């Protein structure tokens, strides 16, 4: 090659590179465009399986559905323990909170223009309680009188279930017992009405996979309507002019991207393609906390991180051993050095943040007492202690925590514990079939009441998965469910929780926090305990210092 | 040649049948089911769901019923996408993977053949060592390292292309397919370069090339007209299965750039125990591999007269 040709090529390459750079800097960034048009760009992680509120079962789906549907009441802007009016403009209840009347507002409309009536709720709850639909959250409605019997086929006539439309504007709901937390329970999508004529247009009432949930077909009651749904990529929703409170809605639309990989989501955030991520890669948390505290948010979250114990296997069948294992875990060290997202150490089973319910402070790091308990259980200095395994689902964060706990038990109690990891569905199978010694677990609250964390440990509960059973505990939970006096009710629940923690069927680790990246241009995104944001309050400010600048 | 093609196409049927049967029974053997979740549904709900999708029937009955459907090219509904059938999932995701794969293939061939040929012609000089070292580095650099590097440089620093997603990102100069395709193309180009060099060296040492040189045929003509025809044979036989892999999507690349292609569906269907989608994607992938192997055989026949005997 002649020198002149070589030079020409070099100059060409540099030229192309420089022009590429200049072109790119002249281009408007996605985020700035989105701010200008008031379109919120967020990711909820994976792809939702459905947008049918009665079939959905995960957080991902619920967070998208709440943009498209609302119920009788709505989430408050700042406080998850409070509820604002929704399709009902006011309501009343009897003295012991077991009978409720909701008055549906005149302006409540479906997105196709139909008026929302009390009968819509009755018909929707009937669908939800139709067993052949296979609704996972059908049990949420079992607090209604007769609901369980209807679901199980013991009651044929739905009019005997405790939900009635007295007139198009008045909905009466009778409950099995006093339910002071009822308003927070009905914030859950399981209680939203669905547009039955639309569902019937696309299939049978109990048909699961019809196309009524697709854009163009979807009829909702929420602040937004479904515009596009490109599977595994993006769901776009736009403002619903028929929403009862349309004047409050500030955004013109929301794009929900499905980005499963948190590294990819972080890159998309940095590139100005997202306003908010679902989480932050574990190793990037310290960087953001140090360098960009304005972009990272760490909010309290109503959720537990623990290990379930198989209380039928030796040596975990001994309550003293279970308590000793709990006391030998240095939670402070785990949250400071491993998870690093300000998680509060889990000292009880009900996380802080429940209105009026003080979290218990029972489980502490106390290696001295742990050793003593272990000796009392017949294993002085860990002598003769059978080896068992911690089973985790394959995930880096779970592995490092398990390794730390393994180390702590070796050091404090002189016992050997193995770690085994399994792929997600295999792990779930092991948990369901009780084929484990100790298994990583978690629990996210469905509503703002301690019961959402305490009922799962009752005998025979489908999510107990520990074989732990205590008749006194069951009795206390049942008693609480029949107590209308708020103070008394919380006292009973405290007793139940304390009882559980004295012979714990779990190893408490920490209460979750939500860690995510949020662009400063997003306004009114307040920390909420269940992370259910009412999108009508969210706003975007185009002239703030966003990441893209 | 037609006889060979027909015979190979007929072989497709037993191959796919065996593939489907093995996949069917293996995936049903795997622990866990499509409806297990962290917040467990009650046993009654699971039972209802199994009945709804016919998963409560004996295995052989499920298999027989399934085969009947597959013969009519109906792979049934997907459990992870309740509003879509498996056919719809494939029809939606495949064109995306196809676009990326086709561009990646172009990149792999252009870079690979050029580098391999330069190396072969300039054997044991800098122009041989340099491209071949780069090719070695390319093979050692997996896509999950190359992908994020390209995303950081061309997406984050230069803002030339989106770092994630497929639709609706019209604010970058380059379309979303470029970075995934380059990541994938660079990886394959390394293999193509090494195979080209080997094949070309083999041919360049043969008598007919020496004859051509002796007769005064210009260098470029020797390479392009005489040597390449035989020198590219290893590349062609490599391309058969590689092409099927390229156009049905790469799980890693699609994950890194969050591309909604078929590669992701293939792997995720296994994680989700979405049986119909597993079978659908396996059969589709299998059929493509058989087909592209056939194409590569036909191309080899056309390029190399010796194989025709």
Short mmCIF file of N, CA and C in Angstrom, two decimals, chain A residues 415-548:
data_model
loop_
_atom_site.label_atom_id
_atom_site.label_comp_id
_atom_site.label_asym_id
_atom_site.label_seq_id
_atom_site.Cartn_x
_atom_site.Cartn_y
_atom_site.Cartn_z
N UNK A 415 -20.76 -24.87 64.02
CA UNK A 415 -21.52 -25.88 63.26
C UNK A 415 -21.25 -25.71 61.77
N UNK A 416 -21.36 -26.81 61.04
CA UNK A 416 -21.10 -26.78 59.60
C UNK A 416 -22.41 -26.81 58.82
N UNK A 417 -22.53 -25.86 57.94
CA UNK A 417 -23.73 -25.76 57.12
C UNK A 417 -23.30 -25.70 55.67
N UNK A 418 -24.01 -26.42 54.79
CA UNK A 418 -23.69 -26.37 53.37
C UNK A 418 -24.61 -25.39 52.65
N UNK A 419 -24.23 -25.00 51.43
CA UNK A 419 -25.09 -24.13 50.61
C UNK A 419 -25.37 -24.84 49.30
N UNK A 420 -26.63 -24.89 48.93
CA UNK A 420 -26.99 -25.54 47.68
C UNK A 420 -27.83 -24.56 46.88
N UNK A 421 -27.56 -24.44 45.58
CA UNK A 421 -28.42 -23.55 44.82
C UNK A 421 -29.19 -24.29 43.75
N UNK A 422 -30.38 -23.82 43.48
CA UNK A 422 -31.23 -24.47 42.48
C UNK A 422 -31.84 -23.41 41.57
N UNK A 423 -32.12 -23.83 40.36
CA UNK A 423 -32.80 -22.96 39.39
C UNK A 423 -34.21 -22.67 39.93
N UNK A 424 -34.76 -21.52 39.58
CA UNK A 424 -35.98 -20.97 40.20
C UNK A 424 -37.12 -21.97 40.36
N UNK A 425 -37.52 -22.63 39.26
CA UNK A 425 -38.68 -23.51 39.36
C UNK A 425 -38.37 -24.77 40.17
N UNK A 426 -37.13 -25.21 40.12
CA UNK A 426 -36.75 -26.39 40.91
C UNK A 426 -36.79 -26.02 42.39
N UNK A 427 -36.30 -24.82 42.67
CA UNK A 427 -36.29 -24.30 44.04
C UNK A 427 -37.73 -24.20 44.58
N UNK A 428 -38.64 -23.67 43.74
CA UNK A 428 -40.04 -23.56 44.17
C UNK A 428 -40.63 -24.94 44.46
N UNK A 429 -40.27 -25.89 43.60
CA UNK A 429 -40.75 -27.25 43.78
C UNK A 429 -40.24 -27.83 45.10
N UNK A 430 -38.95 -27.58 45.40
CA UNK A 430 -38.37 -28.07 46.65
C UNK A 430 -39.10 -27.46 47.84
N UNK A 431 -39.43 -26.18 47.73
CA UNK A 431 -40.12 -25.51 48.83
C UNK A 431 -41.53 -26.08 49.01
N UNK A 432 -42.26 -26.21 47.89
CA UNK A 432 -43.64 -26.69 47.98
C UNK A 432 -43.71 -28.11 48.50
N UNK A 433 -42.72 -28.92 48.12
CA UNK A 433 -42.77 -30.33 48.54
C UNK A 433 -42.00 -30.55 49.84
N UNK A 434 -41.59 -29.47 50.49
CA UNK A 434 -40.87 -29.54 51.77
C UNK A 434 -39.59 -30.37 51.65
N UNK A 435 -38.99 -30.33 50.48
CA UNK A 435 -37.78 -31.11 50.25
C UNK A 435 -36.54 -30.23 50.50
N UNK A 436 -36.40 -29.76 51.73
CA UNK A 436 -35.28 -28.88 52.07
C UNK A 436 -35.07 -28.90 53.58
N UNK A 437 -33.90 -28.42 54.03
CA UNK A 437 -33.67 -28.22 55.47
C UNK A 437 -33.98 -26.77 55.82
N UNK A 438 -33.38 -25.90 55.00
CA UNK A 438 -33.50 -24.46 55.23
C UNK A 438 -33.53 -23.81 53.85
N UNK A 439 -34.47 -22.92 53.63
CA UNK A 439 -34.60 -22.39 52.26
C UNK A 439 -34.80 -20.88 52.29
N UNK A 440 -34.15 -20.21 51.36
CA UNK A 440 -34.30 -18.76 51.29
C UNK A 440 -35.75 -18.40 50.97
N UNK A 441 -36.25 -17.37 51.63
CA UNK A 441 -37.63 -16.99 51.34
C UNK A 441 -37.81 -15.50 51.50
N UNK A 442 -38.97 -15.04 51.10
CA UNK A 442 -39.30 -13.63 51.27
C UNK A 442 -40.80 -13.49 51.28
N UNK A 443 -41.26 -12.40 51.77
CA UNK A 443 -42.70 -12.17 51.76
C UNK A 443 -42.97 -10.69 51.63
N UNK A 444 -43.79 -10.33 50.64
CA UNK A 444 -44.14 -8.92 50.43
C UNK A 444 -45.58 -8.73 50.89
N UNK A 445 -45.81 -7.69 51.66
CA UNK A 445 -47.16 -7.43 52.16
C UNK A 445 -48.12 -7.08 51.03
N UNK A 446 -49.35 -7.61 51.11
CA UNK A 446 -50.35 -7.29 50.09
C UNK A 446 -51.14 -6.05 50.47
N UNK A 447 -51.26 -5.81 51.78
CA UNK A 447 -52.00 -4.63 52.23
C UNK A 447 -51.41 -4.16 53.56
N UNK A 448 -51.86 -3.00 54.03
CA UNK A 448 -51.24 -2.37 55.19
C UNK A 448 -51.84 -2.86 56.49
N UNK A 449 -51.68 -4.13 56.77
CA UNK A 449 -52.13 -4.66 58.05
C UNK A 449 -51.24 -5.82 58.42
N UNK A 450 -50.90 -5.98 59.73
CA UNK A 450 -49.99 -7.05 60.14
C UNK A 450 -50.46 -8.43 59.69
N UNK A 451 -51.78 -8.59 59.50
CA UNK A 451 -52.30 -9.90 59.11
C UNK A 451 -51.66 -10.42 57.83
N UNK A 452 -51.29 -9.53 56.93
CA UNK A 452 -50.71 -9.95 55.65
C UNK A 452 -49.37 -10.69 55.88
N UNK A 453 -48.73 -10.43 57.05
CA UNK A 453 -47.49 -11.14 57.37
C UNK A 453 -47.70 -12.29 58.35
N UNK A 454 -48.82 -12.25 59.08
CA UNK A 454 -48.98 -13.24 60.16
C UNK A 454 -49.84 -14.44 59.76
N UNK A 455 -50.80 -14.24 58.85
CA UNK A 455 -51.67 -15.39 58.52
C UNK A 455 -50.90 -16.52 57.84
N UNK A 456 -49.81 -16.20 57.12
CA UNK A 456 -49.13 -17.28 56.39
C UNK A 456 -48.54 -18.34 57.32
N UNK A 457 -48.36 -18.01 58.61
CA UNK A 457 -47.77 -19.02 59.52
C UNK A 457 -48.83 -19.85 60.23
N UNK A 458 -50.10 -19.64 59.88
CA UNK A 458 -51.14 -20.46 60.51
C UNK A 458 -51.08 -21.88 59.95
N UNK A 459 -51.63 -22.81 60.70
CA UNK A 459 -51.60 -24.22 60.31
C UNK A 459 -52.31 -24.42 58.97
N UNK A 460 -51.62 -25.07 58.08
CA UNK A 460 -52.24 -25.44 56.80
C UNK A 460 -52.26 -24.33 55.77
N UNK A 461 -51.75 -23.14 56.10
CA UNK A 461 -51.72 -22.08 55.11
C UNK A 461 -50.79 -22.48 53.95
N UNK A 462 -51.25 -22.24 52.71
CA UNK A 462 -50.52 -22.68 51.53
C UNK A 462 -49.12 -22.08 51.42
N UNK A 463 -48.87 -20.98 52.12
CA UNK A 463 -47.56 -20.36 52.03
C UNK A 463 -46.72 -20.55 53.29
N UNK A 464 -47.18 -21.38 54.22
CA UNK A 464 -46.44 -21.66 55.44
C UNK A 464 -45.13 -22.38 55.10
N UNK A 465 -45.25 -23.52 54.44
CA UNK A 465 -44.07 -24.25 53.92
C UNK A 465 -42.97 -24.52 54.94
N UNK A 466 -43.33 -24.61 56.23
CA UNK A 466 -42.31 -24.93 57.23
C UNK A 466 -42.77 -26.09 58.11
N UNK A 467 -44.04 -26.47 57.98
CA UNK A 467 -44.69 -27.44 58.87
C UNK A 467 -44.82 -26.90 60.28
N UNK A 468 -44.50 -25.64 60.50
CA UNK A 468 -44.65 -25.06 61.84
C UNK A 468 -46.14 -24.92 62.12
N UNK A 469 -46.55 -25.31 63.30
CA UNK A 469 -47.96 -25.24 63.64
C UNK A 469 -48.09 -25.08 65.13
N UNK A 470 -48.93 -24.13 65.55
CA UNK A 470 -49.15 -23.91 66.96
C UNK A 470 -50.62 -23.50 67.16
N UNK A 471 -51.40 -24.35 67.85
CA UNK A 471 -52.83 -24.09 68.00
C UNK A 471 -53.11 -22.74 68.66
N UNK A 472 -52.26 -22.36 69.63
CA UNK A 472 -52.48 -21.07 70.30
C UNK A 472 -52.33 -19.94 69.29
N UNK A 473 -51.33 -20.07 68.42
CA UNK A 473 -51.10 -19.05 67.39
C UNK A 473 -52.33 -18.94 66.48
N UNK A 474 -52.81 -20.10 66.00
CA UNK A 474 -53.98 -20.11 65.11
C UNK A 474 -55.17 -19.43 65.78
N UNK A 475 -55.30 -19.74 67.09
CA UNK A 475 -56.42 -19.19 67.84
C UNK A 475 -56.32 -17.67 67.94
N UNK A 476 -55.09 -17.19 68.20
CA UNK A 476 -54.89 -15.74 68.32
C UNK A 476 -55.21 -15.02 67.00
N UNK A 477 -54.76 -15.61 65.89
CA UNK A 477 -55.02 -14.99 64.58
C UNK A 477 -56.52 -14.96 64.32
N UNK A 478 -57.19 -16.04 64.67
CA UNK A 478 -58.63 -16.11 64.47
C UNK A 478 -59.34 -15.08 65.35
N UNK A 479 -58.85 -14.96 66.57
CA UNK A 479 -59.44 -14.01 67.52
C UNK A 479 -59.29 -12.58 66.98
N UNK A 480 -58.11 -12.29 66.46
CA UNK A 480 -57.87 -10.95 65.91
C UNK A 480 -58.82 -10.67 64.76
N UNK A 481 -59.08 -11.70 63.95
CA UNK A 481 -59.96 -11.53 62.80
C UNK A 481 -61.40 -11.26 63.23
N UNK A 482 -61.71 -11.51 64.51
CA UNK A 482 -63.07 -11.27 64.99
C UNK A 482 -63.12 -10.14 66.01
N UNK A 483 -62.07 -9.33 66.05
CA UNK A 483 -62.04 -8.22 67.01
C UNK A 483 -62.15 -6.89 66.27
N UNK A 484 -63.16 -6.15 66.63
CA UNK A 484 -63.38 -4.87 65.95
C UNK A 484 -62.61 -3.73 66.61
N UNK A 485 -62.28 -3.88 67.89
CA UNK A 485 -61.54 -2.84 68.62
C UNK A 485 -60.09 -2.80 68.13
N UNK A 486 -59.68 -1.67 67.56
CA UNK A 486 -58.38 -1.59 66.90
C UNK A 486 -57.21 -1.87 67.84
N UNK A 487 -57.23 -1.23 69.03
CA UNK A 487 -56.12 -1.38 69.98
C UNK A 487 -55.98 -2.83 70.43
N UNK A 488 -57.16 -3.40 70.76
CA UNK A 488 -57.19 -4.78 71.26
C UNK A 488 -56.70 -5.74 70.18
N UNK A 489 -57.11 -5.44 68.97
CA UNK A 489 -56.74 -6.30 67.85
C UNK A 489 -55.22 -6.35 67.68
N UNK A 490 -54.59 -5.16 67.73
CA UNK A 490 -53.14 -5.11 67.56
C UNK A 490 -52.43 -5.80 68.73
N UNK A 491 -53.01 -5.70 69.94
CA UNK A 491 -52.41 -6.40 71.09
C UNK A 491 -52.41 -7.91 70.85
N UNK A 492 -53.52 -8.41 70.35
CA UNK A 492 -53.62 -9.86 70.08
C UNK A 492 -52.59 -10.26 69.02
N UNK A 493 -52.48 -9.42 68.00
CA UNK A 493 -51.53 -9.74 66.91
C UNK A 493 -50.08 -9.68 67.41
N UNK A 494 -49.82 -8.74 68.33
CA UNK A 494 -48.48 -8.68 68.94
C UNK A 494 -48.18 -9.97 69.69
N UNK A 495 -49.18 -10.44 70.45
CA UNK A 495 -49.00 -11.70 71.19
C UNK A 495 -48.69 -12.85 70.24
N UNK A 496 -49.42 -12.89 69.13
CA UNK A 496 -49.21 -13.97 68.16
C UNK A 496 -47.80 -13.88 67.57
N UNK A 497 -47.40 -12.67 67.23
CA UNK A 497 -46.08 -12.51 66.62
C UNK A 497 -44.97 -12.90 67.60
N UNK A 498 -45.16 -12.50 68.87
CA UNK A 498 -44.16 -12.82 69.89
C UNK A 498 -44.06 -14.34 70.06
N UNK A 499 -45.20 -14.99 70.04
CA UNK A 499 -45.23 -16.45 70.16
C UNK A 499 -44.44 -17.10 69.03
N UNK A 500 -44.68 -16.60 67.83
CA UNK A 500 -43.97 -17.14 66.66
C UNK A 500 -42.46 -16.94 66.80
N UNK A 501 -42.06 -15.75 67.28
CA UNK A 501 -40.64 -15.43 67.34
C UNK A 501 -39.92 -16.18 68.48
N UNK A 502 -40.67 -16.69 69.43
CA UNK A 502 -40.04 -17.46 70.50
C UNK A 502 -39.64 -18.86 70.04
N UNK A 503 -40.31 -19.35 69.03
CA UNK A 503 -39.93 -20.66 68.48
C UNK A 503 -39.89 -20.52 66.96
N UNK A 504 -39.11 -19.60 66.45
CA UNK A 504 -39.23 -19.16 65.05
C UNK A 504 -39.09 -20.29 64.04
N UNK A 505 -39.93 -20.25 63.02
CA UNK A 505 -39.83 -21.22 61.94
C UNK A 505 -39.02 -20.63 60.80
N UNK A 506 -38.41 -19.48 61.09
CA UNK A 506 -37.58 -18.82 60.07
C UNK A 506 -36.30 -18.31 60.74
N UNK A 507 -35.30 -18.03 59.92
CA UNK A 507 -34.16 -17.27 60.41
C UNK A 507 -34.36 -15.87 59.86
N UNK A 508 -34.60 -14.90 60.74
CA UNK A 508 -34.85 -13.53 60.30
C UNK A 508 -33.54 -12.92 59.78
N UNK A 509 -33.61 -12.22 58.67
CA UNK A 509 -32.39 -11.59 58.15
C UNK A 509 -32.56 -10.07 58.07
N UNK A 510 -33.35 -9.60 57.12
CA UNK A 510 -33.60 -8.15 57.12
C UNK A 510 -34.96 -7.82 56.54
N UNK A 511 -35.39 -6.57 56.81
CA UNK A 511 -36.56 -6.05 56.14
C UNK A 511 -36.08 -5.35 54.88
N UNK A 512 -36.72 -5.66 53.81
CA UNK A 512 -36.28 -5.13 52.52
C UNK A 512 -36.36 -3.60 52.48
N UNK A 513 -35.53 -3.05 51.62
CA UNK A 513 -35.76 -1.67 51.19
C UNK A 513 -35.88 -1.73 49.67
N UNK A 514 -36.45 -0.71 49.09
CA UNK A 514 -36.49 -0.65 47.63
C UNK A 514 -35.35 0.26 47.18
N UNK A 515 -34.49 -0.27 46.34
CA UNK A 515 -33.37 0.53 45.85
C UNK A 515 -33.55 0.69 44.34
N UNK A 516 -33.62 1.90 43.88
CA UNK A 516 -33.82 2.11 42.45
C UNK A 516 -33.22 3.44 42.03
N UNK A 517 -33.06 3.60 40.73
CA UNK A 517 -32.55 4.86 40.20
C UNK A 517 -33.74 5.67 39.72
N UNK A 518 -33.74 6.94 40.06
CA UNK A 518 -34.85 7.80 39.67
C UNK A 518 -34.28 9.11 39.14
N UNK A 519 -34.68 9.48 37.95
CA UNK A 519 -34.19 10.72 37.37
C UNK A 519 -34.79 11.91 38.13
N UNK A 520 -33.97 12.93 38.41
CA UNK A 520 -34.49 14.08 39.17
C UNK A 520 -35.64 14.80 38.48
N UNK A 521 -35.87 14.55 37.20
CA UNK A 521 -36.99 15.25 36.55
C UNK A 521 -38.34 14.68 36.96
N UNK A 522 -38.34 13.51 37.62
CA UNK A 522 -39.62 12.92 38.06
C UNK A 522 -40.04 13.57 39.37
N UNK A 523 -41.25 14.08 39.39
CA UNK A 523 -41.74 14.78 40.58
C UNK A 523 -42.85 13.96 41.26
N UNK A 524 -42.99 14.17 42.55
CA UNK A 524 -44.05 13.57 43.38
C UNK A 524 -43.94 12.05 43.51
N UNK A 525 -42.74 11.52 43.34
CA UNK A 525 -42.54 10.08 43.54
C UNK A 525 -42.07 9.88 44.98
N UNK A 526 -43.04 9.69 45.90
CA UNK A 526 -42.70 9.62 47.32
C UNK A 526 -42.49 8.16 47.73
N UNK A 527 -41.68 7.94 48.80
CA UNK A 527 -41.49 6.56 49.27
C UNK A 527 -42.81 5.99 49.78
N UNK A 528 -43.20 4.83 49.29
CA UNK A 528 -44.45 4.20 49.73
C UNK A 528 -44.16 2.77 50.17
N UNK A 529 -44.79 2.38 51.28
CA UNK A 529 -44.44 1.11 51.91
C UNK A 529 -44.69 -0.11 51.01
N UNK A 530 -45.77 -0.12 50.22
CA UNK A 530 -46.00 -1.28 49.35
C UNK A 530 -45.58 -0.94 47.92
N UNK A 531 -45.06 0.26 47.72
CA UNK A 531 -44.56 0.67 46.42
C UNK A 531 -45.67 0.74 45.36
N UNK A 532 -46.91 0.97 45.80
CA UNK A 532 -48.01 1.12 44.85
C UNK A 532 -48.26 2.60 44.63
N UNK A 533 -47.70 3.11 43.56
CA UNK A 533 -47.83 4.56 43.32
C UNK A 533 -49.07 4.84 42.50
N UNK A 534 -49.73 5.94 42.86
CA UNK A 534 -50.88 6.37 42.09
C UNK A 534 -50.35 7.31 41.01
N UNK A 535 -50.34 6.81 39.78
CA UNK A 535 -49.66 7.55 38.71
C UNK A 535 -50.29 8.90 38.40
N UNK A 536 -51.52 9.11 38.90
CA UNK A 536 -52.15 10.38 38.53
C UNK A 536 -51.43 11.57 39.16
N UNK A 537 -50.68 11.30 40.24
CA UNK A 537 -49.98 12.41 40.91
C UNK A 537 -48.59 12.66 40.33
N UNK A 538 -48.04 11.70 39.62
CA UNK A 538 -46.65 11.81 39.16
C UNK A 538 -46.55 12.86 38.05
N UNK A 539 -45.46 13.62 38.11
CA UNK A 539 -45.27 14.68 37.11
C UNK A 539 -43.82 14.66 36.60
N UNK A 540 -43.59 15.33 35.49
CA UNK A 540 -42.24 15.43 34.95
C UNK A 540 -41.90 16.89 34.75
N UNK A 541 -40.67 17.23 35.09
CA UNK A 541 -40.26 18.62 34.96
C UNK A 541 -39.19 18.67 33.89
N UNK A 542 -39.42 19.44 32.84
CA UNK A 542 -38.45 19.37 31.74
C UNK A 542 -37.17 20.15 32.01
N UNK A 543 -37.20 21.14 32.90
CA UNK A 543 -35.97 21.94 33.04
C UNK A 543 -35.12 21.54 34.24
N UNK A 544 -35.37 20.38 34.85
CA UNK A 544 -34.55 19.98 35.99
C UNK A 544 -33.25 19.35 35.49
N UNK A 545 -32.30 19.18 36.39
CA UNK A 545 -31.01 18.60 35.98
C UNK A 545 -31.16 17.09 35.90
N UNK A 546 -31.55 16.63 34.76
CA UNK A 546 -31.72 15.18 34.62
C UNK A 546 -30.39 14.55 34.24
N UNK A 547 -30.35 13.23 34.32
CA UNK A 547 -29.14 12.46 34.05
C UNK A 547 -28.58 12.74 32.67
N UNK A 548 -29.50 12.98 31.72
CA UNK A 548 -29.05 13.06 30.34
C UNK A 548 -28.25 14.32 30.06
#
